[in-house]
């Protein structure tokens, strides 16, 4: 089975995302009018390419009458039109599939990493009903698809039809970069529209997309082209298919009652709707369920590959003109090893097979190809000896077609450069080196910029709290964005526990910070899903045999790439080096930072990164760092210490009293003291969402979780609806109880005649709403950013995922005037600033609070001195605040911090 999958561009080593099984993953600029672009249709030679790839492998440029909605996009800018104008890239995201959120993350990453003086990125969004919109670059940073849908009517420029949208693109962009995952993006439909209008675009053409997006047809094509495939059968939910399914089970030596198979939609994402079934009847039931749920009307059933090792490989086409030369980069073992822990002959087989598959399917520019290595397989051995995939150590089978020496930015720019080669009207952009200015050799640019020493910045993330994965997302995002500044030398650093283990034994750990270690990380090791994977990769990289093998394999891949890329005048060398990770004690790491005059960007959420410990050590050594100082950090982390600052009344109890006392009596006492039948319980010292829950008489469930040291409480296990609750580990010494503040639910409904026309519903009886607001500035002069409210989707308390990871919630910034009047909002901001300056905050912090919509009165919930800074973190402000400049501003504030 095989499926063409659009590779995502979220920063992960193999091009895959931190969300889900597949790595699924932002730009303003002046707008210039296209003055030419007429060209003749181009065709590609079919030499050494299969019938599938004899299709036209290019788009076309043609002058088209501009749409009536294009007036503001056709202004000529500062003479650049005639002399060296920038390349205008149309970035299209969204789409109708359930992968829209992944598409947005991909678009943000592309926007972050290709923007510059030489590239003008223009952003577009396709909604679930296939209506197209021109959106601003700041709007791209809205948190979720729900954000987009809610704000489209008021903020975006809509097109009356897809035809009008395509006419607009033909006039206003030079090349389109589609990042729509799933339907309309990967099934060839957007490509058909662009091809008919002769608009150049990045990536594979429509026919090859159609052939590969359908998993069943792709499997047949793989078989036809001589590749090993997983035995499969196509089902459409007909009751008469039971007999054929039973025969297929028997033919493949599967037990009809317990035989393990994989059931998946034929035309959908890599993991959407995918499930495991046991036996014929279970398989048929799950097939019918997928069809009845409307996910697809055709379902593919495959043998479950027991004992296999999943891999993924990125393929880049580095050929010249119309001569395809795909090169597979080092594959990644999905257990998170890159290169994979496979024998050399298997790695060679994967790379050769991926490159051959790229050509056979007629793919263009780039692809991500997934598959399995099976040391031994009775299902894939004897009868298929002539198929590609057999090697001395086992068999390699390719299952999904989706996207060593390249950084994230440069791999994207390489893809765009290669796409431009297919279009005569765009060749001029490849003839000048300005568009490739980032391709500076690492030997020349690592430590100096324009003859001056580059300022060293250490971005530290990780730790061992329940927020460590969010910390990894924040730190990686900060690190990638700061790399756009040529005068900075930015080093990612992982804060690891003293015992080097992040998976067990929390309650037995030493609190001695001098036993903590920090790893300075090379580029490839950062891009992992979890801190555990990063740490494991560090340890593995230092194994002598493994290090030698990795170096040899990377050298081989880079040689292959360089042989072709050096033929392009825009290629100026690789931009990352083959360094090893370096482990230091926390104390020695701080001394290193001092010796290098470095600034520390703190992205460690909770624990020593937020309670003043790390700040105290840095301050003692005279090393500048981002965020508030020692006392402010300590005060805000301790929810008891800031209880005198306009906060909700509290009652504090020792954990031991909860574990050993009579809970019914304790509950009655708490409810009486706080005059509330529903209470909010939270650790006295921990991160923003860790261990926060609303309880009533079901407090016993929360206490049992503390007693058992559970890592999390499952969704909706308490009486009030909630998402998954990450529990503090080790359990806290003290817990805080507060009355649960009832805020009327804010919901969004859609008008029937137009599913994107939204109505905000709020009863407003309590007159209190919950807000989050950023504060930024020097100590004593901190000012408030615009408050936000979030329409929650999974209960009364936002989970870590809702706060920091795209996919849930609607972020309203500022809150609509129908909920809180501007006068009350202004008074709210004044009170927030007063509180922030009273607490001694500086740099950037986030304050969560309840605000009264009539008076602007504020009750503080908590203050987070190391807020989340993930790709989904909204920075809605006027004028717009873009991540790169925002993070740079925080560095500047660190240099000016108060003593």
Short mmCIF file of N, CA and C in Angstrom, two decimals, residues 545-692:
data_model
loop_
_atom_site.label_atom_id
_atom_site.label_comp_id
_atom_site.label_asym_id
_atom_site.label_seq_id
_atom_site.Cartn_x
_atom_site.Cartn_y
_atom_site.Cartn_z
N UNK A 545 31.07 3.60 18.05
CA UNK A 545 30.72 2.89 16.82
C UNK A 545 29.59 3.61 16.10
N UNK A 546 28.58 4.01 16.88
CA UNK A 546 27.43 4.70 16.30
C UNK A 546 27.85 6.04 15.69
N UNK A 547 28.69 6.79 16.39
CA UNK A 547 29.14 8.09 15.90
C UNK A 547 29.90 7.94 14.59
N UNK A 548 30.78 6.93 14.50
CA UNK A 548 31.56 6.72 13.27
C UNK A 548 30.65 6.35 12.11
N UNK A 549 29.65 5.48 12.36
CA UNK A 549 28.73 5.07 11.31
C UNK A 549 27.90 6.25 10.82
N UNK A 550 27.41 7.06 11.77
CA UNK A 550 26.59 8.22 11.41
C UNK A 550 27.39 9.20 10.56
N UNK A 551 28.63 9.46 10.96
CA UNK A 551 29.48 10.39 10.21
C UNK A 551 29.72 9.89 8.80
N UNK A 552 29.96 8.60 8.65
CA UNK A 552 30.22 8.02 7.34
C UNK A 552 28.98 8.10 6.45
N UNK A 553 27.82 7.79 7.01
CA UNK A 553 26.58 7.83 6.23
C UNK A 553 26.23 9.25 5.81
N UNK A 554 26.40 10.20 6.72
CA UNK A 554 26.09 11.60 6.39
C UNK A 554 27.02 12.11 5.30
N UNK A 555 28.30 11.74 5.39
CA UNK A 555 29.25 12.18 4.38
C UNK A 555 28.84 11.66 3.00
N UNK A 556 28.36 10.43 2.96
CA UNK A 556 27.93 9.84 1.69
C UNK A 556 26.75 10.60 1.10
N UNK A 557 25.76 10.92 1.95
CA UNK A 557 24.58 11.64 1.47
C UNK A 557 24.96 13.05 1.03
N UNK A 558 25.79 13.73 1.80
CA UNK A 558 26.16 15.10 1.46
C UNK A 558 26.97 15.15 0.17
N UNK A 559 27.79 14.13 -0.08
CA UNK A 559 28.54 14.07 -1.33
C UNK A 559 27.59 13.95 -2.52
N UNK A 560 26.58 13.08 -2.38
CA UNK A 560 25.60 12.92 -3.45
C UNK A 560 24.86 14.22 -3.71
N UNK A 561 24.47 14.90 -2.64
CA UNK A 561 23.76 16.16 -2.80
C UNK A 561 24.63 17.22 -3.44
N UNK A 562 25.87 17.31 -2.96
CA UNK A 562 26.76 18.38 -3.42
C UNK A 562 27.12 18.23 -4.89
N UNK A 563 27.25 16.99 -5.35
CA UNK A 563 27.59 16.75 -6.75
C UNK A 563 26.57 17.37 -7.69
N UNK A 564 25.32 17.37 -7.28
CA UNK A 564 24.27 17.96 -8.11
C UNK A 564 24.02 19.42 -7.78
N UNK A 565 24.01 19.76 -6.49
CA UNK A 565 23.68 21.13 -6.11
C UNK A 565 24.73 22.14 -6.54
N UNK A 566 25.98 21.71 -6.65
CA UNK A 566 27.02 22.67 -7.03
C UNK A 566 26.88 23.13 -8.49
N UNK A 567 26.01 22.46 -9.23
CA UNK A 567 25.73 22.89 -10.61
C UNK A 567 24.80 24.10 -10.64
N UNK A 568 24.18 24.40 -9.49
CA UNK A 568 23.27 25.54 -9.40
C UNK A 568 24.01 26.73 -8.81
N UNK A 569 23.89 27.89 -9.47
CA UNK A 569 24.66 29.05 -8.98
C UNK A 569 24.12 29.61 -7.68
N UNK A 570 22.93 29.18 -7.22
CA UNK A 570 22.41 29.67 -5.96
C UNK A 570 22.87 28.84 -4.77
N UNK A 571 23.49 27.69 -5.03
CA UNK A 571 23.98 26.85 -3.92
C UNK A 571 25.37 27.31 -3.50
N UNK A 572 25.53 27.56 -2.21
CA UNK A 572 26.79 28.11 -1.71
C UNK A 572 27.30 27.29 -0.53
N UNK A 573 26.96 26.02 -0.48
CA UNK A 573 27.47 25.17 0.59
C UNK A 573 26.41 24.82 1.61
N UNK A 574 26.73 23.81 2.43
CA UNK A 574 25.83 23.40 3.50
C UNK A 574 25.96 24.33 4.69
N UNK A 575 24.90 24.39 5.49
CA UNK A 575 24.89 25.40 6.55
C UNK A 575 24.81 24.81 7.95
N UNK A 576 24.94 23.50 8.11
CA UNK A 576 25.09 22.94 9.45
C UNK A 576 26.22 21.93 9.44
N UNK A 577 26.86 21.77 10.56
CA UNK A 577 28.03 20.91 10.62
C UNK A 577 27.71 19.63 11.38
N UNK A 578 28.64 18.68 11.27
CA UNK A 578 28.45 17.36 11.86
C UNK A 578 29.03 17.34 13.27
N UNK A 579 28.47 18.17 14.17
CA UNK A 579 28.98 18.26 15.53
C UNK A 579 28.36 17.19 16.41
N UNK A 580 29.02 16.94 17.54
CA UNK A 580 28.48 16.01 18.55
C UNK A 580 27.88 16.81 19.70
N UNK A 581 26.91 16.23 20.40
CA UNK A 581 26.37 16.92 21.58
C UNK A 581 27.42 16.97 22.67
N UNK A 582 27.29 17.96 23.55
CA UNK A 582 28.25 18.13 24.63
C UNK A 582 27.51 18.26 25.95
N UNK A 583 27.86 17.40 26.93
CA UNK A 583 27.20 17.40 28.23
C UNK A 583 28.04 18.13 29.26
N UNK A 584 27.38 19.02 30.01
CA UNK A 584 28.04 19.78 31.08
C UNK A 584 27.15 19.76 32.31
N UNK A 585 27.76 19.89 33.48
CA UNK A 585 26.94 20.14 34.66
C UNK A 585 26.31 21.51 34.50
N UNK A 586 25.22 21.74 35.19
CA UNK A 586 24.55 23.03 35.09
C UNK A 586 25.49 24.16 35.49
N UNK A 587 26.29 23.93 36.53
CA UNK A 587 27.23 24.95 36.99
C UNK A 587 28.27 25.28 35.91
N UNK A 588 28.82 24.24 35.28
CA UNK A 588 29.84 24.47 34.24
C UNK A 588 29.21 25.08 32.98
N UNK A 589 27.97 24.71 32.70
CA UNK A 589 27.28 25.30 31.56
C UNK A 589 27.10 26.81 31.76
N UNK A 590 26.75 27.22 32.96
CA UNK A 590 26.60 28.65 33.26
C UNK A 590 27.95 29.35 33.15
N UNK A 591 29.01 28.70 33.61
CA UNK A 591 30.35 29.29 33.49
C UNK A 591 30.74 29.43 32.02
N UNK A 592 30.37 28.44 31.21
CA UNK A 592 30.63 28.53 29.77
C UNK A 592 29.91 29.73 29.16
N UNK A 593 28.65 29.91 29.56
CA UNK A 593 27.88 31.05 29.06
C UNK A 593 28.55 32.37 29.45
N UNK A 594 29.06 32.44 30.67
CA UNK A 594 29.74 33.66 31.12
C UNK A 594 31.00 33.90 30.31
N UNK A 595 31.78 32.85 30.09
CA UNK A 595 33.04 32.99 29.34
C UNK A 595 32.79 33.44 27.90
N UNK A 596 31.65 33.05 27.35
CA UNK A 596 31.33 33.40 25.96
C UNK A 596 30.49 34.67 25.85
N UNK A 597 30.23 35.34 27.00
CA UNK A 597 29.38 36.55 27.02
C UNK A 597 28.01 36.25 26.40
N UNK A 598 27.47 35.08 26.70
CA UNK A 598 26.21 34.66 26.11
C UNK A 598 25.01 35.18 26.89
N UNK A 599 23.88 35.24 26.21
CA UNK A 599 22.59 35.52 26.85
C UNK A 599 21.80 34.22 26.88
N UNK A 600 21.12 33.96 27.99
CA UNK A 600 20.33 32.75 28.14
C UNK A 600 18.86 33.07 27.87
N UNK A 601 18.28 32.35 26.92
CA UNK A 601 16.84 32.47 26.67
C UNK A 601 16.18 31.29 27.38
N UNK A 602 15.45 31.57 28.46
CA UNK A 602 14.87 30.52 29.29
C UNK A 602 13.52 30.08 28.72
N UNK A 603 13.45 28.79 28.37
CA UNK A 603 12.19 28.21 27.89
C UNK A 603 11.83 26.97 28.70
N UNK A 604 12.34 26.88 29.93
CA UNK A 604 12.05 25.75 30.81
C UNK A 604 10.80 26.08 31.61
N UNK A 605 9.71 25.36 31.35
CA UNK A 605 8.45 25.62 32.04
C UNK A 605 8.39 24.83 33.34
N UNK A 606 8.06 25.52 34.42
CA UNK A 606 7.95 24.87 35.72
C UNK A 606 9.31 24.51 36.29
N UNK A 607 9.30 23.94 37.50
CA UNK A 607 10.54 23.48 38.12
C UNK A 607 11.56 24.60 38.29
N UNK A 608 12.85 24.25 38.15
CA UNK A 608 13.91 25.22 38.41
C UNK A 608 13.97 26.32 37.36
N UNK A 609 13.29 26.13 36.23
CA UNK A 609 13.29 27.16 35.20
C UNK A 609 12.35 28.30 35.49
N UNK A 610 11.42 28.07 36.45
CA UNK A 610 10.39 29.10 36.68
C UNK A 610 10.27 29.48 38.14
N UNK A 611 10.98 28.78 39.04
CA UNK A 611 10.81 29.07 40.47
C UNK A 611 11.91 29.95 41.04
N UNK A 612 12.75 30.50 40.17
CA UNK A 612 13.82 31.40 40.62
C UNK A 612 15.16 30.73 40.80
N UNK A 613 15.21 29.40 40.77
CA UNK A 613 16.48 28.69 40.99
C UNK A 613 17.47 28.98 39.87
N UNK A 614 17.08 28.74 38.64
CA UNK A 614 17.98 28.99 37.51
C UNK A 614 18.31 30.47 37.41
N UNK A 615 17.33 31.31 37.65
CA UNK A 615 17.56 32.76 37.61
C UNK A 615 18.60 33.17 38.65
N UNK A 616 18.52 32.57 39.85
CA UNK A 616 19.47 32.91 40.91
C UNK A 616 20.89 32.52 40.52
N UNK A 617 21.07 31.34 39.93
CA UNK A 617 22.39 30.89 39.52
C UNK A 617 22.96 31.78 38.41
N UNK A 618 22.12 32.17 37.47
CA UNK A 618 22.58 33.03 36.38
C UNK A 618 22.93 34.42 36.88
N UNK A 619 22.09 34.94 37.77
CA UNK A 619 22.34 36.27 38.32
C UNK A 619 23.64 36.29 39.12
N UNK A 620 23.90 35.24 39.90
CA UNK A 620 25.12 35.16 40.69
C UNK A 620 26.36 35.15 39.81
N UNK A 621 26.24 34.55 38.61
CA UNK A 621 27.37 34.49 37.69
C UNK A 621 27.45 35.70 36.77
N UNK A 622 26.46 36.59 36.86
CA UNK A 622 26.47 37.77 36.01
C UNK A 622 26.11 37.48 34.56
N UNK A 623 25.31 36.42 34.33
CA UNK A 623 24.91 36.05 32.97
C UNK A 623 23.51 36.59 32.70
N UNK A 624 23.32 37.39 31.65
CA UNK A 624 21.99 37.93 31.36
C UNK A 624 21.03 36.83 30.89
N UNK A 625 19.75 36.96 31.22
CA UNK A 625 18.75 35.96 30.87
C UNK A 625 17.41 36.62 30.64
N UNK A 626 16.55 35.94 29.94
CA UNK A 626 15.22 36.48 29.64
C UNK A 626 14.26 36.23 30.79
N UNK A 627 13.23 37.08 30.88
CA UNK A 627 12.18 36.89 31.87
C UNK A 627 12.45 37.61 33.16
N UNK A 628 11.51 37.48 34.11
CA UNK A 628 11.65 38.16 35.40
C UNK A 628 12.84 37.68 36.21
N UNK A 629 13.19 38.47 37.23
CA UNK A 629 14.32 38.15 38.09
C UNK A 629 13.99 37.10 39.14
N UNK A 630 14.92 36.95 40.07
CA UNK A 630 14.85 35.87 41.05
C UNK A 630 13.60 35.97 41.92
N UNK A 631 13.40 37.10 42.58
CA UNK A 631 12.30 37.23 43.52
C UNK A 631 10.94 37.17 42.83
N UNK A 632 10.83 37.83 41.67
CA UNK A 632 9.56 37.81 40.96
C UNK A 632 9.23 36.39 40.51
N UNK A 633 10.23 35.66 40.02
CA UNK A 633 10.00 34.28 39.59
C UNK A 633 9.56 33.41 40.75
N UNK A 634 10.26 33.55 41.88
CA UNK A 634 9.95 32.74 43.06
C UNK A 634 8.55 33.06 43.57
N UNK A 635 8.22 34.33 43.60
CA UNK A 635 6.91 34.75 44.11
C UNK A 635 5.78 34.24 43.23
N UNK A 636 5.94 34.35 41.90
CA UNK A 636 4.86 33.98 41.00
C UNK A 636 4.70 32.47 40.89
N UNK A 637 5.79 31.72 41.04
CA UNK A 637 5.69 30.27 40.99
C UNK A 637 4.97 29.73 42.22
N UNK A 638 5.20 30.38 43.35
CA UNK A 638 4.56 29.98 44.60
C UNK A 638 3.20 30.65 44.67
N UNK A 639 2.16 29.90 44.41
CA UNK A 639 0.82 30.48 44.34
C UNK A 639 0.35 31.01 45.69
N UNK A 640 1.07 30.63 46.77
CA UNK A 640 0.74 31.19 48.08
C UNK A 640 1.37 32.56 48.26
N UNK A 641 2.58 32.72 47.72
CA UNK A 641 3.31 33.96 47.93
C UNK A 641 2.63 35.15 47.26
N UNK A 642 1.90 34.90 46.14
CA UNK A 642 1.24 36.03 45.46
C UNK A 642 -0.23 36.13 45.82
N UNK A 643 -0.63 35.45 46.92
CA UNK A 643 -2.05 35.41 47.27
C UNK A 643 -2.58 36.76 47.75
N UNK A 644 -1.70 37.70 48.04
CA UNK A 644 -2.17 39.01 48.50
C UNK A 644 -2.41 39.99 47.38
N UNK A 645 -2.20 39.57 46.13
CA UNK A 645 -2.29 40.49 45.01
C UNK A 645 -3.59 40.27 44.24
N UNK A 646 -4.68 40.76 44.77
CA UNK A 646 -5.97 40.71 44.09
C UNK A 646 -6.29 39.30 43.56
N UNK A 647 -6.04 38.30 44.40
CA UNK A 647 -6.30 36.93 43.97
C UNK A 647 -7.54 36.39 44.66
N UNK A 648 -7.97 35.22 44.21
CA UNK A 648 -9.12 34.55 44.79
C UNK A 648 -8.73 34.04 46.18
N UNK A 649 -9.67 34.01 47.10
CA UNK A 649 -9.37 33.50 48.44
C UNK A 649 -8.99 32.02 48.35
N UNK A 650 -8.09 31.61 49.24
CA UNK A 650 -7.49 30.28 49.16
C UNK A 650 -7.52 29.58 50.50
N UNK A 651 -7.41 28.24 50.43
CA UNK A 651 -7.20 27.42 51.61
C UNK A 651 -6.12 26.41 51.25
N UNK A 652 -5.07 26.30 52.08
CA UNK A 652 -3.93 25.44 51.77
C UNK A 652 -3.96 24.21 52.67
N UNK A 653 -3.73 23.03 52.06
CA UNK A 653 -3.68 21.79 52.82
C UNK A 653 -2.43 21.00 52.45
N UNK A 654 -1.89 20.31 53.45
CA UNK A 654 -0.76 19.44 53.19
C UNK A 654 -1.22 18.18 52.45
N UNK A 655 -0.38 17.71 51.58
CA UNK A 655 -0.71 16.49 50.85
C UNK A 655 -0.95 15.33 51.82
N UNK A 656 -0.10 15.23 52.86
CA UNK A 656 -0.23 14.13 53.81
C UNK A 656 -1.58 14.15 54.52
N UNK A 657 -2.12 15.36 54.78
CA UNK A 657 -3.42 15.45 55.42
C UNK A 657 -4.52 14.92 54.50
N UNK A 658 -4.36 15.16 53.19
CA UNK A 658 -5.33 14.65 52.23
C UNK A 658 -5.28 13.13 52.15
N UNK A 659 -4.06 12.58 52.17
CA UNK A 659 -3.88 11.15 52.00
C UNK A 659 -4.30 10.36 53.23
N UNK A 660 -4.19 10.97 54.41
CA UNK A 660 -4.45 10.22 55.64
C UNK A 660 -5.77 10.60 56.31
N UNK A 661 -6.38 11.72 55.92
CA UNK A 661 -7.59 12.18 56.60
C UNK A 661 -8.86 11.57 56.05
N UNK A 662 -9.98 11.95 56.66
CA UNK A 662 -11.30 11.52 56.19
C UNK A 662 -11.77 12.53 55.15
N UNK A 663 -11.88 12.11 53.92
CA UNK A 663 -12.13 13.05 52.83
C UNK A 663 -13.50 13.72 52.92
N UNK A 664 -14.51 13.02 53.42
CA UNK A 664 -15.83 13.62 53.51
C UNK A 664 -15.83 14.80 54.48
N UNK A 665 -15.13 14.63 55.62
CA UNK A 665 -15.03 15.72 56.59
C UNK A 665 -14.19 16.86 56.03
N UNK A 666 -13.10 16.51 55.36
CA UNK A 666 -12.23 17.53 54.76
C UNK A 666 -12.99 18.34 53.72
N UNK A 667 -13.77 17.64 52.89
CA UNK A 667 -14.52 18.34 51.86
C UNK A 667 -15.54 19.30 52.47
N UNK A 668 -16.24 18.86 53.50
CA UNK A 668 -17.24 19.72 54.14
C UNK A 668 -16.56 20.97 54.72
N UNK A 669 -15.40 20.79 55.35
CA UNK A 669 -14.68 21.92 55.93
C UNK A 669 -14.24 22.91 54.85
N UNK A 670 -13.70 22.41 53.73
CA UNK A 670 -13.25 23.28 52.64
C UNK A 670 -14.42 24.03 52.01
N UNK A 671 -15.50 23.33 51.75
CA UNK A 671 -16.65 23.95 51.11
C UNK A 671 -17.27 25.02 52.00
N UNK A 672 -17.25 24.78 53.32
CA UNK A 672 -17.79 25.77 54.26
C UNK A 672 -16.89 27.00 54.32
N UNK A 673 -15.59 26.79 54.46
CA UNK A 673 -14.65 27.91 54.56
C UNK A 673 -14.67 28.78 53.30
N UNK A 674 -14.71 28.14 52.11
CA UNK A 674 -14.61 28.88 50.85
C UNK A 674 -15.97 29.23 50.26
N UNK A 675 -17.05 28.77 50.97
CA UNK A 675 -18.41 29.10 50.56
C UNK A 675 -18.67 28.76 49.09
N UNK A 676 -18.31 27.55 48.74
CA UNK A 676 -18.52 27.11 47.36
C UNK A 676 -18.71 25.60 47.34
N UNK A 677 -19.62 25.13 46.50
CA UNK A 677 -19.86 23.69 46.39
C UNK A 677 -18.93 23.03 45.37
N UNK A 678 -18.28 23.84 44.58
CA UNK A 678 -17.29 23.33 43.63
C UNK A 678 -15.99 24.09 43.86
N UNK A 679 -14.91 23.35 43.99
CA UNK A 679 -13.62 23.96 44.30
C UNK A 679 -12.62 23.66 43.19
N UNK A 680 -11.65 24.54 43.07
CA UNK A 680 -10.54 24.33 42.15
C UNK A 680 -9.33 23.93 42.99
N UNK A 681 -8.69 22.82 42.65
CA UNK A 681 -7.52 22.35 43.39
C UNK A 681 -6.31 22.43 42.47
N UNK A 682 -5.18 22.86 43.03
CA UNK A 682 -3.96 22.99 42.23
C UNK A 682 -2.74 22.87 43.13
N UNK A 683 -1.61 22.42 42.61
CA UNK A 683 -0.37 22.39 43.41
C UNK A 683 0.04 23.80 43.81
N UNK A 684 0.64 23.93 44.99
CA UNK A 684 1.07 25.25 45.45
C UNK A 684 2.21 25.78 44.60
N UNK A 685 3.05 24.89 44.07
CA UNK A 685 4.19 25.30 43.26
C UNK A 685 4.30 24.39 42.05
N UNK A 686 3.80 24.85 40.93
CA UNK A 686 3.97 24.10 39.68
C UNK A 686 3.50 24.96 38.54
N UNK A 687 3.59 24.42 37.33
CA UNK A 687 3.27 25.19 36.14
C UNK A 687 1.80 25.47 35.99
N UNK A 688 1.47 26.16 34.89
CA UNK A 688 0.15 26.77 34.74
C UNK A 688 -1.01 25.79 34.77
N UNK A 689 -0.92 24.68 34.04
CA UNK A 689 -2.06 23.76 33.97
C UNK A 689 -1.81 22.46 34.70
N UNK A 690 -0.63 22.28 35.24
CA UNK A 690 -0.29 21.01 35.87
C UNK A 690 -1.10 20.78 37.14
N UNK A 691 -1.82 19.68 37.16
CA UNK A 691 -2.57 19.29 38.36
C UNK A 691 -3.74 20.16 38.70
N UNK A 692 -4.20 21.01 37.81
CA UNK A 692 -5.33 21.90 38.09
C UNK A 692 -6.63 21.20 37.71
#
